[in-house]
Amino acid sequence: MSARARLRRSAAVAFVSAITAGSALLLTACDPSADANAAKSGSAAPSAATGSPSAPASAAPSASASASTTASPSAPTSPSSSVSAPTDRPSATPTKAALNLTKGTGLTISNGTRYVVMDGKVVDFGTVVRDLAWSPDGKHAAFIDGNGNLETADPDGSHKVLVAKAPSGVTWSHPTWQVFTPTADESLGYLKPKNNLLFTADDHGALRLFGVPAQAGATPQPLSLGTFSDDNVKPLPETGNQWLNAGGRFGSAAYANKNDGQVYLRDDYLRQQGAAVSKGSQPDLSDEGDLVFVRSVGGHDHLFTKTGGYNGPERDITPKATVDYTEPTFSPDGATIAFRAPDGIYTMPAKGGTPKKVSDTVGLPAFRG
């Protein structure tokens, strides 16, 4: 039996992961370097959201909802336009946005400012927060700060820990947690606990995947990207990789390659091995092993799901999209997908359905465990 066949047999166990934020592949304006440049381009505090839902929302998140959820996505705009001018300096409390229906959903939205929309309220982290990602237990956030470094913090922005500093000229993006706690029997089998942060490093256009222990002063190392042991397997691309997401009990991951436009799965149960699974970008992997990702259809970015790991069926869950849907992420139970449209953040059932607008804040959605 081939390695891939063995992996399919244990897909429900070995391929449990999650993903969200940092750079786009098939999208033309949302790569790590673009986000970083936009994040460093100014220092204004968040402003109020004004106008109709068709206009891109401001950086100012809301503490209460004041609009209905009937608004539909508007004409597409550049994804990178959502990165608001960050500031580490104290500023006034942000003005309320037009719409914030995230209360009770566990949904958070980071938009490149110090303010994070979090389950119906606004939290001031006291520093620029880009590409926020939650640990599986929801007790810690990881993000890229205003200096481009990797930090963690408690959900209220306190107890910040500087995990690692990005080298000069290198842009980090899209951190994700890789956590594994072995059972007693698994420990006897020499499986070790994992509490790592994985991310993309853009070194003058060369995109590579790195990992680092989630602790202060740790040293990032390149991720190993081994192939399956099947016959005539080509080496996996070492550069062009981005939008890494890890999750599930074993800390497997999905990522995408900017150069070949493929989504990849990476198994990290016993050893690093993986392969491409589909054409697309910006993948996220549920704890049950289902994928959601972005693919261009008829001039717009649609959301696709793929169930059952490598060889499962694919489905366009947004076949009527008339704008770009990007940056999808699964809820912890895998039942809901949050994603970004030009005018804000939407949610919809993972099996498909009508998108529901939940916030005017245009940023990166992430579900807290």
GROMACS .gro file of C-alpha atoms in nm:
model
  369
    1MET     CA    1   0.000   0.000   0.000
    2SER     CA    2   0.139   0.340  -0.099
    3ALA     CA    3   0.202   0.614   0.152
    4ARG     CA    4  -0.077   0.818  -0.002
    5ALA     CA    5  -0.321   0.530   0.024
    6ARG     CA    6  -0.230   0.480   0.388
    7LEU     CA    7  -0.285   0.847   0.448
    8ARG     CA    8  -0.627   0.841   0.282
    9ARG     CA    9  -0.727   0.554   0.506
   10SER     CA   10  -0.643   0.761   0.813
   11ALA     CA   11  -0.750   1.096   0.676
   12ALA     CA   12  -0.993   1.160   0.960
   13VAL     CA   13  -0.704   1.122   1.202
   14ALA     CA   14  -0.400   1.256   1.027
   15PHE     CA   15  -0.542   1.545   0.828
   16VAL     CA   16  -0.692   1.776   1.081
   17SER     CA   17  -0.582   2.132   1.035
   18ALA     CA   18  -0.683   2.495   0.988
   19ILE     CA   19  -0.566   2.807   0.794
   20THR     CA   20  -0.615   3.183   0.722
   21ALA     CA   21  -0.423   3.506   0.633
   22GLY     CA   22  -0.111   3.665   0.492
   23SER     CA   23  -0.086   3.654   0.113
   24ALA     CA   24  -0.275   3.553  -0.196
   25LEU     CA   25  -0.189   3.323  -0.479
   26LEU     CA   26  -0.447   3.358  -0.751
   27LEU     CA   27  -0.551   3.693  -0.608
   28THR     CA   28  -0.353   3.975  -0.757
   29ALA     CA   29  -0.328   4.223  -0.471
   30CYS     CA   30  -0.289   4.038  -0.144
   31ASP     CA   31   0.061   3.897  -0.114
   32PRO     CA   32   0.274   3.919   0.202
   33SER     CA   33   0.493   4.197   0.071
   34ALA     CA   34   0.193   4.404  -0.039
   35ASP     CA   35   0.030   4.369   0.301
   36ALA     CA   36   0.352   4.458   0.478
   37ASN     CA   37   0.415   4.764   0.265
   38ALA     CA   38   0.059   4.884   0.320
   39ALA     CA   39   0.084   4.824   0.693
   40LYS     CA   40   0.400   5.035   0.713
   41SER     CA   41   0.272   5.312   0.489
   42GLY     CA   42   0.113   5.537   0.749
   43SER     CA   43   0.027   5.608   1.110
   44ALA     CA   44  -0.332   5.729   1.121
   45ALA     CA   45  -0.572   5.592   1.379
   46PRO     CA   46  -0.887   5.406   1.266
   47SER     CA   47  -1.167   5.626   1.137
   48ALA     CA   48  -1.542   5.591   1.121
   49ALA     CA   49  -1.720   5.379   0.866
   50THR     CA   50  -1.945   5.591   0.650
   51GLY     CA   51  -2.154   5.555   0.341
   52SER     CA   52  -2.336   5.250   0.207
   53PRO     CA   53  -2.226   4.888   0.259
   54SER     CA   54  -2.090   4.893  -0.096
   55ALA     CA   55  -1.800   5.109   0.015
   56PRO     CA   56  -1.499   4.944   0.181
   57ALA     CA   57  -1.534   4.970   0.558
   58SER     CA   58  -1.295   5.175   0.764
   59ALA     CA   59  -1.049   5.043   1.016
   60ALA     CA   60  -1.277   5.144   1.300
   61PRO     CA   61  -1.457   4.840   1.441
   62SER     CA   62  -1.781   4.865   1.633
   63ALA     CA   63  -1.896   4.771   1.978
   64SER     CA   64  -2.259   4.734   1.873
   65ALA     CA   65  -2.464   4.650   1.569
   66SER     CA   66  -2.669   4.920   1.402
   67ALA     CA   67  -2.748   4.784   1.057
   68SER     CA   68  -2.933   4.492   0.911
   69THR     CA   69  -2.770   4.188   0.753
   70THR     CA   70  -2.946   4.221   0.421
   71ALA     CA   71  -2.666   4.404   0.244
   72SER     CA   72  -2.494   4.208  -0.030
   73PRO     CA   73  -2.132   4.232  -0.145
   74SER     CA   74  -2.053   4.516  -0.378
   75ALA     CA   75  -1.820   4.561  -0.669
   76PRO     CA   76  -1.474   4.417  -0.608
   77THR     CA   77  -1.195   4.626  -0.466
   78SER     CA   78  -0.831   4.556  -0.408
   79PRO     CA   79  -0.787   4.325  -0.107
   80SER     CA   80  -0.477   4.514  -0.002
   81SER     CA   81  -0.685   4.830   0.039
   82SER     CA   82  -0.821   4.688   0.365
   83VAL     CA   83  -0.487   4.724   0.543
   84SER     CA   84  -0.535   5.045   0.735
   85ALA     CA   85  -0.257   5.274   0.840
   86PRO     CA   86  -0.130   5.129   1.168
   87THR     CA   87  -0.004   5.308   1.473
   88ASP     CA   88   0.164   5.205   1.795
   89ARG     CA   89   0.092   5.546   1.945
   90PRO     CA   90  -0.205   5.594   2.182
   91SER     CA   91  -0.515   5.721   2.006
   92ALA     CA   92  -0.879   5.788   2.077
   93THR     CA   93  -1.132   5.510   2.112
   94PRO     CA   94  -1.236   5.405   1.762
   95THR     CA   95  -1.563   5.533   1.624
   96LYS     CA   96  -1.839   5.278   1.590
   97ALA     CA   97  -1.865   5.102   1.257
   98ALA     CA   98  -2.194   5.069   1.075
   99LEU     CA   99  -2.230   4.697   1.134
  100ASN     CA  100  -2.094   4.452   1.386
  101LEU     CA  101  -2.293   4.131   1.433
  102THR     CA  102  -2.005   3.915   1.553
  103LYS     CA  103  -2.133   3.876   1.910
  104GLY     CA  104  -2.189   3.514   2.001
  105THR     CA  105  -2.012   3.384   1.690
  106GLY     CA  106  -1.656   3.361   1.824
  107LEU     CA  107  -1.548   3.553   1.516
  108THR     CA  108  -1.262   3.803   1.530
  109ILE     CA  109  -1.141   4.045   1.265
  110SER     CA  110  -0.795   4.204   1.246
  111ASN     CA  111  -0.744   4.479   0.992
  112GLY     CA  112  -0.386   4.596   1.038
  113THR     CA  113  -0.460   4.844   1.316
  114ARG     CA  114  -0.428   4.804   1.695
  115TYR     CA  115  -0.803   4.739   1.722
  116VAL     CA  116  -0.948   4.390   1.683
  117VAL     CA  117  -1.318   4.318   1.642
  118MET     CA  118  -1.381   4.034   1.884
  119ASP     CA  119  -1.715   3.865   1.942
  120GLY     CA  120  -1.922   4.181   1.928
  121LYS     CA  121  -1.679   4.423   2.088
  122VAL     CA  122  -1.353   4.602   2.014
  123VAL     CA  123  -1.025   4.516   2.185
  124ASP     CA  124  -0.729   4.754   2.180
  125PHE     CA  125  -0.412   4.545   2.167
  126GLY     CA  126  -0.194   4.853   2.212
  127THR     CA  127   0.010   4.764   1.905
  128VAL     CA  128  -0.050   4.697   1.538
  129VAL     CA  129  -0.206   4.355   1.486
  130ARG     CA  130  -0.172   4.189   1.145
  131ASP     CA  131  -0.281   3.838   1.050
  132LEU     CA  132  -0.416   3.743   1.390
  133ALA     CA  133  -0.452   3.369   1.456
  134TRP     CA  134  -0.585   3.188   1.763
  135SER     CA  135  -0.437   2.893   1.946
  136PRO     CA  136  -0.668   2.588   1.935
  137ASP     CA  137  -0.788   2.649   2.291
  138GLY     CA  138  -0.860   3.016   2.218
  139LYS     CA  139  -0.641   3.136   2.504
  140HIS     CA  140  -0.367   3.301   2.301
  141ALA     CA  141  -0.342   3.510   1.987
  142ALA     CA  142  -0.046   3.515   1.750
  143PHE     CA  143   0.011   3.806   1.514
  144ILE     CA  144   0.264   4.017   1.329
  145ASP     CA  145   0.320   4.347   1.509
  146GLY     CA  146   0.390   4.693   1.372
  147ASN     CA  147   0.763   4.620   1.348
  148GLY     CA  148   0.703   4.304   1.148
  149ASN     CA  149   0.790   4.074   1.439
  150LEU     CA  150   0.603   3.768   1.566
  151GLU     CA  151   0.419   3.816   1.895
  152THR     CA  152   0.164   3.636   2.109
  153ALA     CA  153  -0.082   3.784   2.358
  154ASP     CA  154  -0.382   3.704   2.571
  155PRO     CA  155  -0.726   3.769   2.419
  156ASP     CA  156  -0.742   4.115   2.580
  157GLY     CA  157  -0.405   4.214   2.432
  158SER     CA  158  -0.218   4.176   2.761
  159HIS     CA  159   0.086   3.960   2.845
  160LYS     CA  160   0.249   4.011   2.509
  161VAL     CA  161   0.543   3.785   2.428
  162LEU     CA  162   0.794   3.868   2.156
  163VAL     CA  163   0.854   3.526   2.002
  164ALA     CA  164   1.099   3.627   1.730
  165LYS     CA  165   1.222   3.930   1.538
  166ALA     CA  166   1.211   3.929   1.160
  167PRO     CA  167   1.551   3.983   0.995
  168SER     CA  168   1.604   4.312   0.815
  169GLY     CA  169   1.453   4.304   0.469
  170VAL     CA  170   1.239   3.995   0.542
  171THR     CA  171   0.861   4.021   0.578
  172TRP     CA  172   0.673   3.770   0.793
  173SER     CA  173   0.303   3.699   0.749
  174HIS     CA  174   0.016   3.470   0.832
  175PRO     CA  175   0.121   3.291   1.151
  176THR     CA  176  -0.070   2.979   1.250
  177TRP     CA  177  -0.056   2.752   1.555
  178GLN     CA  178   0.065   2.393   1.536
  179VAL     CA  179  -0.034   2.217   1.858
  180PHE     CA  180  -0.022   1.845   1.940
  181THR     CA  181  -0.067   1.680   2.280
  182PRO     CA  182   0.007   1.306   2.261
  183THR     CA  183  -0.183   1.053   2.465
  184ALA     CA  184   0.006   0.824   2.704
  185ASP     CA  185   0.013   0.550   2.439
  186GLU     CA  186   0.131   0.793   2.172
  187SER     CA  187   0.407   0.912   2.402
  188LEU     CA  188   0.524   0.553   2.431
  189GLY     CA  189   0.544   0.556   2.053
  190TYR     CA  190   0.788   0.846   2.076
  191LEU     CA  191   0.546   1.113   1.956
  192LYS     CA  192   0.645   1.445   2.110
  193PRO     CA  193   0.421   1.738   2.210
  194LYS     CA  194   0.415   2.036   1.975
  195ASN     CA  195   0.344   2.400   2.047
  196ASN     CA  196   0.477   2.585   1.745
  197LEU     CA  197   0.399   2.883   1.529
  198LEU     CA  198   0.429   2.839   1.153
  199PHE     CA  199   0.442   3.134   0.915
  200THR     CA  200   0.548   3.266   0.574
  201ALA     CA  201   0.875   3.454   0.528
  202ASP     CA  202   0.912   3.677   0.223
  203ASP     CA  203   1.284   3.726   0.165
  204HIS     CA  204   1.300   3.971  -0.126
  205GLY     CA  205   1.028   3.783  -0.313
  206ALA     CA  206   1.132   3.431  -0.216
  207LEU     CA  207   0.841   3.290  -0.014
  208ARG     CA  208   0.932   3.011   0.228
  209LEU     CA  209   0.760   2.841   0.521
  210PHE     CA  210   0.911   2.862   0.869
  211GLY     CA  211   0.831   2.726   1.213
  212VAL     CA  212   0.929   2.836   1.562
  213PRO     CA  213   0.844   2.725   1.918
  214ALA     CA  214   0.574   2.948   2.065
  215GLN     CA  215   0.799   3.095   2.332
  216ALA     CA  216   1.004   3.409   2.385
  217GLY     CA  217   1.337   3.433   2.205
  218ALA     CA  218   1.291   3.125   1.990
  219THR     CA  219   1.477   3.080   1.661
  220PRO     CA  220   1.268   3.013   1.348
  221GLN     CA  221   1.373   2.729   1.118
  222PRO     CA  222   1.263   2.644   0.761
  223LEU     CA  223   0.989   2.382   0.746
  224SER     CA  224   1.074   2.050   0.591
  225LEU     CA  225   0.854   1.970   0.291
  226GLY     CA  226   0.899   1.602   0.220
  227THR     CA  227   0.711   1.411  -0.049
  228PHE     CA  228   0.528   1.083  -0.030
  229SER     CA  229   0.723   0.766  -0.100
  230ASP     CA  230   0.525   0.682  -0.413
  231ASP     CA  231   0.706   0.610  -0.739
  232ASN     CA  232   0.821   0.897  -0.962
  233VAL     CA  233   0.735   1.170  -0.713
  234LYS     CA  234   0.864   1.516  -0.797
  235PRO     CA  235   1.021   1.724  -0.518
  236LEU     CA  236   0.785   1.976  -0.365
  237PRO     CA  237   0.855   2.343  -0.439
  238GLU     CA  238   1.063   2.508  -0.167
  239THR     CA  239   0.981   2.867  -0.265
  240GLY     CA  240   0.658   3.041  -0.355
  241ASN     CA  241   0.486   2.883  -0.054
  242GLN     CA  242   0.249   3.090   0.158
  243TRP     CA  243  -0.085   3.111   0.341
  244LEU     CA  244   0.004   2.829   0.576
  245ASN     CA  245  -0.259   2.702   0.817
  246ALA     CA  246  -0.210   2.430   1.074
  247GLY     CA  247  -0.458   2.279   1.313
  248GLY     CA  248  -0.638   1.970   1.426
  249ARG     CA  249  -0.505   1.733   1.682
  250PHE     CA  250  -0.193   1.631   1.492
  251GLY     CA  251  -0.091   1.972   1.362
  252SER     CA  252  -0.112   1.891   0.993
  253ALA     CA  253  -0.132   2.188   0.759
  254ALA     CA  254  -0.243   2.324   0.426
  255TYR     CA  255  -0.065   2.590   0.225
  256ALA     CA  256  -0.057   2.727  -0.126
  257ASN     CA  257   0.212   2.795  -0.380
  258LYS     CA  258   0.212   3.128  -0.560
  259ASN     CA  259   0.415   3.001  -0.854
  260ASP     CA  260   0.215   2.694  -0.958
  261GLY     CA  261  -0.126   2.801  -0.820
  262GLN     CA  262  -0.170   2.477  -0.625
  263VAL     CA  263  -0.300   2.403  -0.277
  264TYR     CA  264  -0.087   2.156  -0.079
  265LEU     CA  265  -0.144   1.939   0.226
  266ARG     CA  266   0.142   1.869   0.465
  267ASP     CA  267   0.127   1.573   0.700
  268ASP     CA  268   0.324   1.613   1.021
  269TYR     CA  269   0.209   1.310   1.217
  270LEU     CA  270   0.519   1.093   1.197
  271ARG     CA  271   0.727   1.274   0.938
  272GLN     CA  272   0.685   1.563   0.696
  273GLN     CA  273   0.529   1.453   0.369
  274GLY     CA  274   0.264   1.587   0.137
  275ALA     CA  275   0.148   1.673  -0.212
  276ALA     CA  276  -0.066   1.911  -0.414
  277VAL     CA  277  -0.441   1.854  -0.392
  278SER     CA  278  -0.608   2.114  -0.614
  279LYS     CA  279  -0.577   2.440  -0.802
  280GLY     CA  280  -0.643   2.735  -0.578
  281SER     CA  281  -0.517   2.973  -0.312
  282GLN     CA  282  -0.575   3.082   0.049
  283PRO     CA  283  -0.666   2.739   0.188
  284ASP     CA  284  -0.807   2.661   0.530
  285LEU     CA  285  -0.834   2.313   0.675
  286SER     CA  286  -1.101   2.204   0.920
  287ASP     CA  287  -1.034   1.967   1.207
  288GLU     CA  288  -1.224   1.701   1.014
  289GLY     CA  289  -0.986   1.730   0.719
  290ASP     CA  290  -1.207   1.934   0.487
  291LEU     CA  291  -1.056   2.214   0.281
  292VAL     CA  292  -1.193   2.552   0.181
  293PHE     CA  293  -0.997   2.762  -0.067
  294VAL     CA  294  -1.022   3.035  -0.329
  295ARG     CA  295  -1.032   2.979  -0.704
  296SER     CA  296  -1.100   3.225  -0.985
  297VAL     CA  297  -1.415   3.154  -1.187
  298GLY     CA  298  -1.538   3.380  -1.463
  299GLY     CA  299  -1.336   3.677  -1.343
  300HIS     CA  300  -1.428   3.653  -0.975
  301ASP     CA  301  -1.282   3.465  -0.679
  302HIS     CA  302  -1.516   3.189  -0.561
  303LEU     CA  303  -1.496   2.968  -0.253
  304PHE     CA  304  -1.451   2.595  -0.305
  305THR     CA  305  -1.460   2.312  -0.055
  306LYS     CA  306  -1.291   1.974  -0.085
  307THR     CA  307  -1.382   1.691   0.148
  308GLY     CA  308  -1.196   1.372   0.225
  309GLY     CA  309  -0.836   1.488   0.196
  310TYR     CA  310  -0.643   1.435  -0.127
  311ASN     CA  311  -0.897   1.269  -0.352
  312GLY     CA  312  -1.227   1.395  -0.215
  313PRO     CA  313  -1.490   1.576  -0.421
  314GLU     CA  314  -1.475   1.951  -0.481
  315ARG     CA  315  -1.765   2.193  -0.479
  316ASP     CA  316  -1.810   2.560  -0.559
  317ILE     CA  317  -2.013   2.685  -0.262
  318THR     CA  318  -2.045   3.037  -0.406
  319PRO     CA  319  -2.154   2.968  -0.766
  320LYS     CA  320  -2.347   3.295  -0.791
  321ALA     CA  321  -2.062   3.518  -0.674
  322THR     CA  322  -2.047   3.850  -0.858
  323VAL     CA  323  -1.762   3.992  -0.646
  324ASP     CA  324  -1.443   3.847  -0.503
  325TYR     CA  325  -1.479   3.619  -0.200
  326THR     CA  326  -1.144   3.572  -0.028
  327GLU     CA  327  -0.964   3.466   0.291
  328PRO     CA  328  -1.203   3.191   0.405
  329THR     CA  329  -1.174   3.025   0.744
  330PHE     CA  330  -1.363   2.742   0.915
  331SER     CA  331  -1.529   2.776   1.253
  332PRO     CA  332  -1.392   2.533   1.515
  333ASP     CA  333  -1.681   2.291   1.458
  334GLY     CA  334  -1.638   2.307   1.080
  335ALA     CA  335  -2.002   2.407   1.028
  336THR     CA  336  -1.948   2.770   0.929
  337ILE     CA  337  -1.711   2.954   0.698
  338ALA     CA  338  -1.624   3.320   0.742
  339PHE     CA  339  -1.475   3.510   0.453
  340ARG     CA  340  -1.400   3.852   0.318
  341ALA     CA  341  -1.587   4.047   0.050
  342PRO     CA  342  -1.504   4.395  -0.074
  343ASP     CA  343  -1.745   4.559   0.172
  344GLY     CA  344  -1.685   4.355   0.486
  345ILE     CA  345  -1.690   4.011   0.646
  346TYR     CA  346  -1.953   3.747   0.574
  347THR     CA  347  -2.040   3.402   0.705
  348MET     CA  348  -2.219   3.110   0.546
  349PRO     CA  349  -2.279   2.740   0.614
  350ALA     CA  350  -1.984   2.525   0.514
  351LYS     CA  351  -2.220   2.316   0.299
  352GLY     CA  352  -2.323   2.622   0.104
  353GLY     CA  353  -2.604   2.873   0.135
  354THR     CA  354  -2.670   3.245   0.138
  355PRO     CA  355  -2.382   3.461   0.265
  356LYS     CA  356  -2.470   3.680   0.565
  357LYS     CA  357  -2.287   4.003   0.627
  358VAL     CA  358  -2.167   4.030   0.988
  359SER     CA  359  -1.930   4.327   0.986
  360ASP     CA  360  -1.838   4.632   0.783
  361THR     CA  361  -1.481   4.600   0.902
  362VAL     CA  362  -1.271   4.484   0.608
  363GLY     CA  363  -0.994   4.266   0.747
  364LEU     CA  364  -0.888   3.913   0.820
  365PRO     CA  365  -1.152   3.690   0.982
  366ALA     CA  366  -1.053   3.424   1.235
  367PHE     CA  367  -1.259   3.206   1.467
  368ARG     CA  368  -1.158   3.175   1.827
  369GLY     CA  369  -1.160   2.821   1.964
   0.00000   0.00000   0.00000
